[in-house]
Short mmCIF file of C-alpha atoms and ligand atoms in Angstrom, two decimals:
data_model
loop_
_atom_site.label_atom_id
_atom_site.label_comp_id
_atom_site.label_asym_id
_atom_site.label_seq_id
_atom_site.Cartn_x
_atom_site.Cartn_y
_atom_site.Cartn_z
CA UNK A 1 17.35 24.82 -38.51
CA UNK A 2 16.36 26.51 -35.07
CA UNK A 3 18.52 25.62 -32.11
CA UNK A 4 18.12 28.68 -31.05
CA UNK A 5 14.28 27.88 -30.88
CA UNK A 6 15.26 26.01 -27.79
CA UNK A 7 17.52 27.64 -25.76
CA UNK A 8 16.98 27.00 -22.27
CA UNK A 9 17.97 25.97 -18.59
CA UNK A 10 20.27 23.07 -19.75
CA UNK A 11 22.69 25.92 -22.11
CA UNK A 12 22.52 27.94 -18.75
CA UNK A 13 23.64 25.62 -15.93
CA UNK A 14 26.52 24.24 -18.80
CA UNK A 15 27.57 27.75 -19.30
CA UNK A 16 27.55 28.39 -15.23
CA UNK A 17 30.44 25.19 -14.68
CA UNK A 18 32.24 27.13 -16.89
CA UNK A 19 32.23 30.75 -15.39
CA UNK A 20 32.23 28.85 -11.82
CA UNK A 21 35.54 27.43 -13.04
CA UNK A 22 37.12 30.80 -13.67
CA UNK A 23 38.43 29.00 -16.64
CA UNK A 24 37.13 29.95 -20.18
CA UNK A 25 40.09 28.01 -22.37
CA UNK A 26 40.23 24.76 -23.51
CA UNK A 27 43.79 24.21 -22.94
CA UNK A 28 46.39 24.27 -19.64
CA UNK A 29 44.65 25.63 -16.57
CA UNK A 30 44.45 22.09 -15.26
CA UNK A 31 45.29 23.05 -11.37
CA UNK A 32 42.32 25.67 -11.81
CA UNK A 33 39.62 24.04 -13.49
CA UNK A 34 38.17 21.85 -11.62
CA UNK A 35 38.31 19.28 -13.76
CA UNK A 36 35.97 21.56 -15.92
CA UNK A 37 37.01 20.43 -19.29
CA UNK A 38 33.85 21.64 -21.81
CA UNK A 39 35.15 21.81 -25.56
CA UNK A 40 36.79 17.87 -25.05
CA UNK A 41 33.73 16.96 -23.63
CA UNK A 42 32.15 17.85 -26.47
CA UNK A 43 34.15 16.58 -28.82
CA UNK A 44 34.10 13.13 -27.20
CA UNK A 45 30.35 13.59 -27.02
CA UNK A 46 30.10 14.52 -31.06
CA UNK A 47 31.88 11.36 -31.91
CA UNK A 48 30.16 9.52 -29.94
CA UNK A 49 26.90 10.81 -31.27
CA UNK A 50 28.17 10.67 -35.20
CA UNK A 51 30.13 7.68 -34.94
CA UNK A 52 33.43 8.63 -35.98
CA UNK A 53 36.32 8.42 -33.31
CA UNK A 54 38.07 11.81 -33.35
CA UNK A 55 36.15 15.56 -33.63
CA UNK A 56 37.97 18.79 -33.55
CA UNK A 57 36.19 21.70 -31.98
CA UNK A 58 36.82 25.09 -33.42
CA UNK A 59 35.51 28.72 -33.81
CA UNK A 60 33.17 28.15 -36.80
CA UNK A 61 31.83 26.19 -39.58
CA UNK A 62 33.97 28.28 -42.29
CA UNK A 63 37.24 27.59 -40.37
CA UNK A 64 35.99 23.41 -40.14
CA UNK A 65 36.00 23.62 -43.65
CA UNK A 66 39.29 25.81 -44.09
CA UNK A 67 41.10 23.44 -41.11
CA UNK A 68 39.91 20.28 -42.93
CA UNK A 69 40.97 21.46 -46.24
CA UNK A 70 44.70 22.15 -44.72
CA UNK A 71 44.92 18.68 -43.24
CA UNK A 72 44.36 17.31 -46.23
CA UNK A 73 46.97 18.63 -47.42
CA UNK A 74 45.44 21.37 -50.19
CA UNK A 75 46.59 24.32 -51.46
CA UNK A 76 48.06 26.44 -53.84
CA UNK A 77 47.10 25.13 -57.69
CA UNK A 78 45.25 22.97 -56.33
CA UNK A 79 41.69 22.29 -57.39
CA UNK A 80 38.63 21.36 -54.92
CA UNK A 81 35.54 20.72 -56.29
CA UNK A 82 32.21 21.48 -54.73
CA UNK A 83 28.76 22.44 -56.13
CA UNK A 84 27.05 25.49 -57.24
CA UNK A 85 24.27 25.48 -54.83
CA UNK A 86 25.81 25.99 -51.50
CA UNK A 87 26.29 29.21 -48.51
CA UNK A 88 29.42 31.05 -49.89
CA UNK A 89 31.69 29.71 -46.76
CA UNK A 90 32.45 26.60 -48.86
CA UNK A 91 34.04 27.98 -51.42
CA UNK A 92 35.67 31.16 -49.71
CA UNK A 93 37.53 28.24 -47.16
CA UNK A 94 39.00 26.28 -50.74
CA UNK A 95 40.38 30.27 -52.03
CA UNK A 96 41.56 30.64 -48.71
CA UNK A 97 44.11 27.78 -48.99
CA UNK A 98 44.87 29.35 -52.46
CA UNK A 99 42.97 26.55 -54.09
CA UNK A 100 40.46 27.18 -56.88
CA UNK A 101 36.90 26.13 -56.30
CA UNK A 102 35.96 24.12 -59.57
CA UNK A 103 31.68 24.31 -59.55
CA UNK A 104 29.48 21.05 -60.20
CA UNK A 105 25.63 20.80 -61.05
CA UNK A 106 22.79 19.66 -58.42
CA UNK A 107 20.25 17.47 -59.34
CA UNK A 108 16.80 16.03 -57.78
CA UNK A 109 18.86 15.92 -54.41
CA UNK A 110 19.41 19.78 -54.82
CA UNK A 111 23.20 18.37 -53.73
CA UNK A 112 26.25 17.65 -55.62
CA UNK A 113 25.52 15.63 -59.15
CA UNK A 114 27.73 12.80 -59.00
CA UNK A 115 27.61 12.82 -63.27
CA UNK A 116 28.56 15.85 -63.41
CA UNK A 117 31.48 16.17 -60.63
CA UNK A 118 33.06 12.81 -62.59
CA UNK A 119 33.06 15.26 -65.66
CA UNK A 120 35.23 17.96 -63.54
CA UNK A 121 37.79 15.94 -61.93
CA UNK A 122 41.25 16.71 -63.37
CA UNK A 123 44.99 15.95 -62.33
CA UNK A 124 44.57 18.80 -60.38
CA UNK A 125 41.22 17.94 -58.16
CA UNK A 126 43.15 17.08 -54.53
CA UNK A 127 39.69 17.06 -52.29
CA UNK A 128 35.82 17.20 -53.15
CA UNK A 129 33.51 18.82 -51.02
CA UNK A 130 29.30 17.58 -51.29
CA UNK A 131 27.51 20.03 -49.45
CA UNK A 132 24.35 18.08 -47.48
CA UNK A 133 22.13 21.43 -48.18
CA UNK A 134 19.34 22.37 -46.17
CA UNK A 135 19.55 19.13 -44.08
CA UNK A 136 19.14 16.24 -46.75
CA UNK A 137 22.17 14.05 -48.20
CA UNK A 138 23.87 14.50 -50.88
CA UNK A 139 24.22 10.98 -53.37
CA UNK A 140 27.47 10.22 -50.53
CA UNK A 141 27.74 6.68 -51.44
CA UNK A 142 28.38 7.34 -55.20
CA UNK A 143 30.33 10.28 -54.97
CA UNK A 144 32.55 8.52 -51.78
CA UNK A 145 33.11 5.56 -54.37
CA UNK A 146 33.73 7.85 -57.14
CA UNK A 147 36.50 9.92 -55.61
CA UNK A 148 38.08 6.40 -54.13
CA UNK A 149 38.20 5.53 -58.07
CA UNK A 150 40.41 8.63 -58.52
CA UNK A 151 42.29 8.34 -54.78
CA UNK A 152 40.21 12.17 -54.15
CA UNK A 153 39.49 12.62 -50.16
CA UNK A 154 35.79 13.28 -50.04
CA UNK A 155 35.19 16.32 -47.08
CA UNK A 156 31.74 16.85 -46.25
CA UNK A 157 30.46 19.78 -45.54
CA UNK A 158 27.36 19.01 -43.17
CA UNK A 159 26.91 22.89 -41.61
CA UNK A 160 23.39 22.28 -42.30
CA UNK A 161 22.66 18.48 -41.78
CA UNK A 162 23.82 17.96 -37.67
CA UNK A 163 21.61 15.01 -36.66
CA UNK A 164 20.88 13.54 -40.54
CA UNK A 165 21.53 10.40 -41.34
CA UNK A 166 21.56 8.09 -44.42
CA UNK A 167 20.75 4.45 -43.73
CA UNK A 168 21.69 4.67 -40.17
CA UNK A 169 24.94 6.16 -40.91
CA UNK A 170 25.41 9.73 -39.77
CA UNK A 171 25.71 12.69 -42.75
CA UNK A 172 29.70 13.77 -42.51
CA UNK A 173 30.83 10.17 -41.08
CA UNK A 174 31.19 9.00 -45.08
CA UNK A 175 34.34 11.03 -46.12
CA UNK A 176 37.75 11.57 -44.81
CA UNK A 177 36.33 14.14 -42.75
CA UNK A 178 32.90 15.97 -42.29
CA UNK A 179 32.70 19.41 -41.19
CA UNK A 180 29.55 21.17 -39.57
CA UNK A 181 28.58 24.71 -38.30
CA UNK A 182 26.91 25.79 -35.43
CA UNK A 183 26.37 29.76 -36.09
CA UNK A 184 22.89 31.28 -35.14
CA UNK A 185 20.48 29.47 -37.46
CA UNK A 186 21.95 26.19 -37.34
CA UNK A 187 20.01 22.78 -36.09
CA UNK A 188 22.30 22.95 -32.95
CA UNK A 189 23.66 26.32 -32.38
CA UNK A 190 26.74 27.32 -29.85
CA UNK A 191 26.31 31.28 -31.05
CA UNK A 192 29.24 30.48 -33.20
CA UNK A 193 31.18 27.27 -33.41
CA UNK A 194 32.20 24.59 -35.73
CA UNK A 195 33.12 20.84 -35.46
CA UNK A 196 35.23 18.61 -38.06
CA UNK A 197 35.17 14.79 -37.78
CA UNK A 198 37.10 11.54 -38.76
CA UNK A 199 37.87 8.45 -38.10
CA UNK A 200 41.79 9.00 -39.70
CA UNK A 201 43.25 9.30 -36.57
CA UNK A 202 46.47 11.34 -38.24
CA UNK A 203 44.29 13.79 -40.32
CA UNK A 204 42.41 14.75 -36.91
CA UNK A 205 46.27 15.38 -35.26
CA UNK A 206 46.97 17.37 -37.91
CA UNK A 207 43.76 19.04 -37.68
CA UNK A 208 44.62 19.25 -33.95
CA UNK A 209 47.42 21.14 -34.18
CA UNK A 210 46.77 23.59 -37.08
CA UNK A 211 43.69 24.69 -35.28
CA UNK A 212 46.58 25.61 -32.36
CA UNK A 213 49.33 27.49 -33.73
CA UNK A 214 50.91 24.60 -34.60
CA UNK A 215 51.42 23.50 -30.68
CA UNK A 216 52.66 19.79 -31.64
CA UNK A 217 49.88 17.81 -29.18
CA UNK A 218 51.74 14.85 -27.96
CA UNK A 219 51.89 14.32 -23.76
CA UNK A 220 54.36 17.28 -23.02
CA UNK A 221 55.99 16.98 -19.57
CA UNK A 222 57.11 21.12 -20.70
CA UNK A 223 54.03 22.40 -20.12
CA UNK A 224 52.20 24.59 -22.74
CA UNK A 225 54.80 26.68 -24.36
CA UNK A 226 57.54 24.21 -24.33
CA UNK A 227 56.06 21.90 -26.69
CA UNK A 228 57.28 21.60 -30.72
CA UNK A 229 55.68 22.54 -33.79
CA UNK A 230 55.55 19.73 -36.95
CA UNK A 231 54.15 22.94 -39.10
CA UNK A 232 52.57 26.28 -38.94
CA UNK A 233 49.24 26.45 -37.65
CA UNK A 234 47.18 29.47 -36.83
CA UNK A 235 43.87 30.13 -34.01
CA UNK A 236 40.46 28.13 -34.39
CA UNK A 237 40.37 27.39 -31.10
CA UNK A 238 36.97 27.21 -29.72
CA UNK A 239 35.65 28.55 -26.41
CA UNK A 240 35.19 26.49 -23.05
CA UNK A 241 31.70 28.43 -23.28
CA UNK A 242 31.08 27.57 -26.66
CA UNK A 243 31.78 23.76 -25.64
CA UNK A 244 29.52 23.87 -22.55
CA UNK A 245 26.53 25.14 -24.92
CA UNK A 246 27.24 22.60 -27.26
CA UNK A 247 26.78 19.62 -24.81
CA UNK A 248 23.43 20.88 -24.21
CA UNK A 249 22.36 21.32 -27.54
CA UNK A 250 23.80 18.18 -28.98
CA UNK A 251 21.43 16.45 -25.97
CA UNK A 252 18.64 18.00 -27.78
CA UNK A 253 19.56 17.50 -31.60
CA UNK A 254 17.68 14.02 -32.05
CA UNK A 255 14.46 15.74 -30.52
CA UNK A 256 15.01 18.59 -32.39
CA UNK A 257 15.03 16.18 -35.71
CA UNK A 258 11.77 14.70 -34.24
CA UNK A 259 9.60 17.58 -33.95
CA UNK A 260 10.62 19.10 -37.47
CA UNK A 261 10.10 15.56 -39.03
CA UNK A 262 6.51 15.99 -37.44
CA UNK A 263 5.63 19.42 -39.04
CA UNK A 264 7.76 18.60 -42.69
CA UNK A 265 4.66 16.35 -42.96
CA UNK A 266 2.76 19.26 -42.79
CA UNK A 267 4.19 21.20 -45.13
CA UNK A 268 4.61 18.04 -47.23
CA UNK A 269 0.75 18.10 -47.34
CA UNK A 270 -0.33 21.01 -47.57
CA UNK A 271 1.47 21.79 -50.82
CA UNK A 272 0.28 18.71 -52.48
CA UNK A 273 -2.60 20.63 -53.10
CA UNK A 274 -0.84 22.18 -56.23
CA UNK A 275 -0.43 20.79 -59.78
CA UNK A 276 2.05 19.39 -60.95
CA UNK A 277 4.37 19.78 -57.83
CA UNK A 278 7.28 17.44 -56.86
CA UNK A 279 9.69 17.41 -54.38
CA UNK A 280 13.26 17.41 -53.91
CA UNK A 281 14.70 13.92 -53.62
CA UNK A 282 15.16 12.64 -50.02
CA UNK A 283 17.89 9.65 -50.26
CA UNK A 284 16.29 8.36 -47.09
CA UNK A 285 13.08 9.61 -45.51
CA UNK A 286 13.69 8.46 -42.64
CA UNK A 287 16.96 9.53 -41.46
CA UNK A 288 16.23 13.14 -42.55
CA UNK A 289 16.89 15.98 -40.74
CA UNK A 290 13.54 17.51 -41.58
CA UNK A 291 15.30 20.83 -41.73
CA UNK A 292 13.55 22.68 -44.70
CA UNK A 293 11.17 21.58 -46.74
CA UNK A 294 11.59 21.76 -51.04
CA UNK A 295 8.91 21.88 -53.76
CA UNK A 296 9.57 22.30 -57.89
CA UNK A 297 6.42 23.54 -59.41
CA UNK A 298 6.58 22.77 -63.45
CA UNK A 299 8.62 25.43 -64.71
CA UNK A 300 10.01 29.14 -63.55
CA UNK A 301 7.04 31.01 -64.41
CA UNK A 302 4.52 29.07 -62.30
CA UNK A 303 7.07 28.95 -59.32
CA UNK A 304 6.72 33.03 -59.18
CA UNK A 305 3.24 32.91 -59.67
CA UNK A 306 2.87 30.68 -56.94
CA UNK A 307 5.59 32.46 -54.62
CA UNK A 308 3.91 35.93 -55.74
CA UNK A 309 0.44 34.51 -54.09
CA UNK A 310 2.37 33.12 -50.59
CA UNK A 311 4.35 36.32 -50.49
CA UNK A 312 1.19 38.45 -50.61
CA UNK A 313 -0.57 36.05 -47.58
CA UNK A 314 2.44 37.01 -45.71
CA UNK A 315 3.69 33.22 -45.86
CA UNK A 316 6.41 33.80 -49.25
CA UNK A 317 8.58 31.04 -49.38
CA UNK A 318 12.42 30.78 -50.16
CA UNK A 319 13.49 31.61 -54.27
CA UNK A 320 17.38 30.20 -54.02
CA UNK A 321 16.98 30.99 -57.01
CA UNK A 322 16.53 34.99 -56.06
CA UNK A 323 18.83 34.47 -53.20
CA UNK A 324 22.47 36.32 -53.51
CA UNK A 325 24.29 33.76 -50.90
CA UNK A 326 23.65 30.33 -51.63
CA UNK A 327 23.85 30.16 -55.43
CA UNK A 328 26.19 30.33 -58.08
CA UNK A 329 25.67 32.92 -60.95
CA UNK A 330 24.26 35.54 -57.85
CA UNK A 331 28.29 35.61 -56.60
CA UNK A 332 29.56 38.30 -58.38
CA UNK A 333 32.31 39.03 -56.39
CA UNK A 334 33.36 35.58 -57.40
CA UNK A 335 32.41 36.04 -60.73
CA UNK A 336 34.20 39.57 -60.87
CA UNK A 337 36.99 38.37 -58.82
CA UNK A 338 36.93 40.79 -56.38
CA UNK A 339 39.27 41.22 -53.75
CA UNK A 340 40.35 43.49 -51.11
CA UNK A 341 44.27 42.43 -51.93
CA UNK A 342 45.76 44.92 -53.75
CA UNK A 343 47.77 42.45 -56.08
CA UNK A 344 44.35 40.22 -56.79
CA UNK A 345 44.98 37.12 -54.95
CA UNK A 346 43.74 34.63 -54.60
CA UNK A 347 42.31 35.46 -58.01
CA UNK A 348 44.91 36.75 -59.69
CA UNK A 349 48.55 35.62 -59.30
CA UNK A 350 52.29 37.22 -60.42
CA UNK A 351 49.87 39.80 -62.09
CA UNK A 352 47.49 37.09 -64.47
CA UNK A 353 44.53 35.90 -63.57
CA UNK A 354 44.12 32.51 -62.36
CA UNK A 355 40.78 31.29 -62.71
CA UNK A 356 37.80 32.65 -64.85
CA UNK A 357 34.26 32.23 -63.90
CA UNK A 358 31.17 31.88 -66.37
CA UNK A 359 27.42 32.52 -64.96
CA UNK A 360 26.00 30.44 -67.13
CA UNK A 361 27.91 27.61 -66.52
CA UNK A 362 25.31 25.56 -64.43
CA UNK A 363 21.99 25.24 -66.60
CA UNK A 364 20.92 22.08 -65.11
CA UNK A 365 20.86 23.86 -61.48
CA UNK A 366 20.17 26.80 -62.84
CA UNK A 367 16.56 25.05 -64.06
CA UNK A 368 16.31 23.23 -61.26
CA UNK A 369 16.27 26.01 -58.38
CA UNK A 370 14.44 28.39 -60.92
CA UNK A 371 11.35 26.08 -60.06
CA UNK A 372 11.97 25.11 -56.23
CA UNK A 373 10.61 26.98 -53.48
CA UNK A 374 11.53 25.79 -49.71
CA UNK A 375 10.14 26.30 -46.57
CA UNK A 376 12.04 26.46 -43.26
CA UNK A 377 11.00 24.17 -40.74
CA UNK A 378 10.88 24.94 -37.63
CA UNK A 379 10.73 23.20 -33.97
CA UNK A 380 7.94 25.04 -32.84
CA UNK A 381 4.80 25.40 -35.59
CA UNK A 382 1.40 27.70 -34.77
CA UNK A 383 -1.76 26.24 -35.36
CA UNK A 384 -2.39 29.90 -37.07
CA UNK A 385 0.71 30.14 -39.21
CA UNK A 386 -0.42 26.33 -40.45
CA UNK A 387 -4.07 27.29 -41.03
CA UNK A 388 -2.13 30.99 -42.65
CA UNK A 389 0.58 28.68 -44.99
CA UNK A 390 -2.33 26.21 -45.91
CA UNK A 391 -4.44 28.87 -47.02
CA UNK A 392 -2.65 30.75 -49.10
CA UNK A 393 -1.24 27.25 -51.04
CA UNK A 394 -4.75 26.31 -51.73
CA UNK A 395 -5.44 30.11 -53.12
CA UNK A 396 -1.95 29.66 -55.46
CA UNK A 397 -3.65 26.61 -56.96
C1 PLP B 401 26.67 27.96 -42.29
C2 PLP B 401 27.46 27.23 -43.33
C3 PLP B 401 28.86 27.21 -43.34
C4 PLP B 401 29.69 28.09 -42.45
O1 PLP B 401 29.44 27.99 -41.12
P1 PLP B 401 29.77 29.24 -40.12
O2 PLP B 401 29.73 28.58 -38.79
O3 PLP B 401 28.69 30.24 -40.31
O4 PLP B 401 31.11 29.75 -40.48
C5 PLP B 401 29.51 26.43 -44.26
N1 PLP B 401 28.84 25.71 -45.18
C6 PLP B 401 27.49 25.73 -45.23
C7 PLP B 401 26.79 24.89 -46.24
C8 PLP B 401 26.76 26.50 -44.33
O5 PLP B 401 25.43 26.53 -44.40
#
């Protein structure tokens, strides 16, 4: 996931309009600007490029999801349900609308398990959140027509899947709204940033103005300032820089998906060399992001072995498994509750606790990323460090 393997001339001469402007805010300023208008731009171009009509820019991924979540309406006792494979953001966005994140399974996808979430819905589930992890779709279609059974909104969370697509139709254009990140080691990168899009032309108003303080955004002959406010809002807005280096970078997203769908082959290869291996389920080959590349080996022992041996060769690959931010019984401070609000929230509330947490609660993913190991790949691939990673996976055999 390496925009940042590409930075170049195009990020520079957007960023320059900017600063040449004098104008580094997305809203008012009109006499100065110069007709310099970078974060719209952007979000016109995003929509354009994922097929929904409305995006909303703001600062990061986590506040897309936490923005998204509001417009929809969550909070308090509410429940949102998500899975238990995911980067912490998605869950810390649902406690930060004082919801309580409710924890599905993964299966072969290594995404949400659509058996599993049906078990976990409640009268209380008001929005479900399928992660698209490590640039491959989650089972969208049956979870989308799963959560219409039970009038749910579906929100994706596609911080990791810019530029995938499932049968033609772009990852985070399935839902109500799709969210997606573009912090340092995203696909496309803006340094920080984050994007949320729909085609619900009053959830992205909403969206609109939370993001703003609440500024109500209807043509306001007042001038900023003397506008209304339907609610209370607070500040994701994002950057007029952030906007320009976005336009660049979105440009480059579908070659960016090329080239890493050219070395997953690769990788793809070169660990078919080992017994017994399979691979994560890709809904549709063809429309993946090529992002990272998954392996199971047969069972947990083997899958250390095998890591111990790539690790020694200097090549180790990812144990999500090992890994203390993207999987569920490694969050202890969820699991412990711990906050730094002196009364407890969000996990405690008029001094009981509201939710308890059980770390063995997910044995299916639990088995599951025991026995995967993934690869990142990248835009740009050595000749050595293939000859290095091939190597050592014909040694682990
Ligand atoms: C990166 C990420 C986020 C958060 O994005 P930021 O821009 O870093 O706030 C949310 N969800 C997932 C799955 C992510 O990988």
């Amino acid at each position: 996931m390496p925009g940042f393997e590409i930075f170049g001339a195009e990020e520079k001469a957007q960023v320059m309009e900017v600063l040449d402007s004098g104008v580094l805010f997305r809203y008012e300023f009109a006499a100065q600007r110069g007709d310099v208008w970078k974060v719209l731009e952007f979000e016109k171009a995003f929509a354009a490029y994922t097929g929904a009509t409305h995006a909303q820019a703001v600062t990061s991924g986590s506040a897309a999801l936490k923005v998204a979540l509001i417009a929809l309406g969550v909070g308090a006792g509410d429940e949102v349900i998500t899975q238990g494979f995911t980067f912490v953001a998605t869950w810390e966005a649902i406690l930060d609308c004082g919801a309580i994140p409710v924890f599905t399974e993964v299966d072969m996808t290594l995404n949400m398990d659509p058996v599993d979430l049906e078990k976990k819905i409640t009268s209380k589930t008001k929005a479900i959140i399928p992660v698209h992890m490590m640039g491959a779709p989650a089972r969208i279609e049956e979870i989308k027509a799963l959560a219409d059974r039970h009038n749910i909104p579906v929100l994706e969370d596609t911080a990791q899947a810019a530029g995938c697509r499932l049968k033609g139709k772009h990852l985070g254009s399935f839902g109500a709204v799709g969210t997606f990140s573009f912090d340092s080691v995203k696909t496309m990168t803006t340094g920080e940033g984050g994007m949320c899009i729909t085609s619900d032309a009053a959830l992205w108003q909403r969206m609109s103005e939370y993001q703003d303080h609440g500024h109500d955004h209807v043509p306001n002959p007042g001038g900023r300032g003397g506008e209304g406010r339907p609610f209370i809002g607070f500040n994701y807005r994002m950057m007029e820089i952030q906007g320009a280096i976005g336009l660049a970078q979105l440009a480059k997203l579908d070659g960016m998906v090329e080239a890493q769908q050219k070395n997953k082959q690769f990788f793809q290869e070169a660990a078919s060399v080992l017994p017994g291996v399979e691979y994560r389920e890709i809904l549709d080959p063809q429309g993946d992001s090529a992002t990272f590349f998954s392996f199971l080996l047969p069972d947990k022992e083997r899958t250390q072995a095998v890591n111990a041996v790539l690790r020694e060769a200097g090549v180790g690959a990812v144990s999500w498994s090992e890994n203390g931010w993207h999987y569920y019984p490694n969050w202890e401070h969820l699991l412990e509750g711990k906050t730094p609000c002196a009364n407890g929230w969000p996990f405690n509330a008029h001094g009981k606790r509201r939710v308890i947490y059980d770390p063995q609660a997910l044995p299916a993913s639990a088995a599951l990323l025991g026995r995967t190991l993934t690869y990142q790949v990248p835009i740009k691939l050595a000749d050595e460090q293939k000859v290095k990673i091939a190597e050592a996976l014909k040694k682990a055999v």
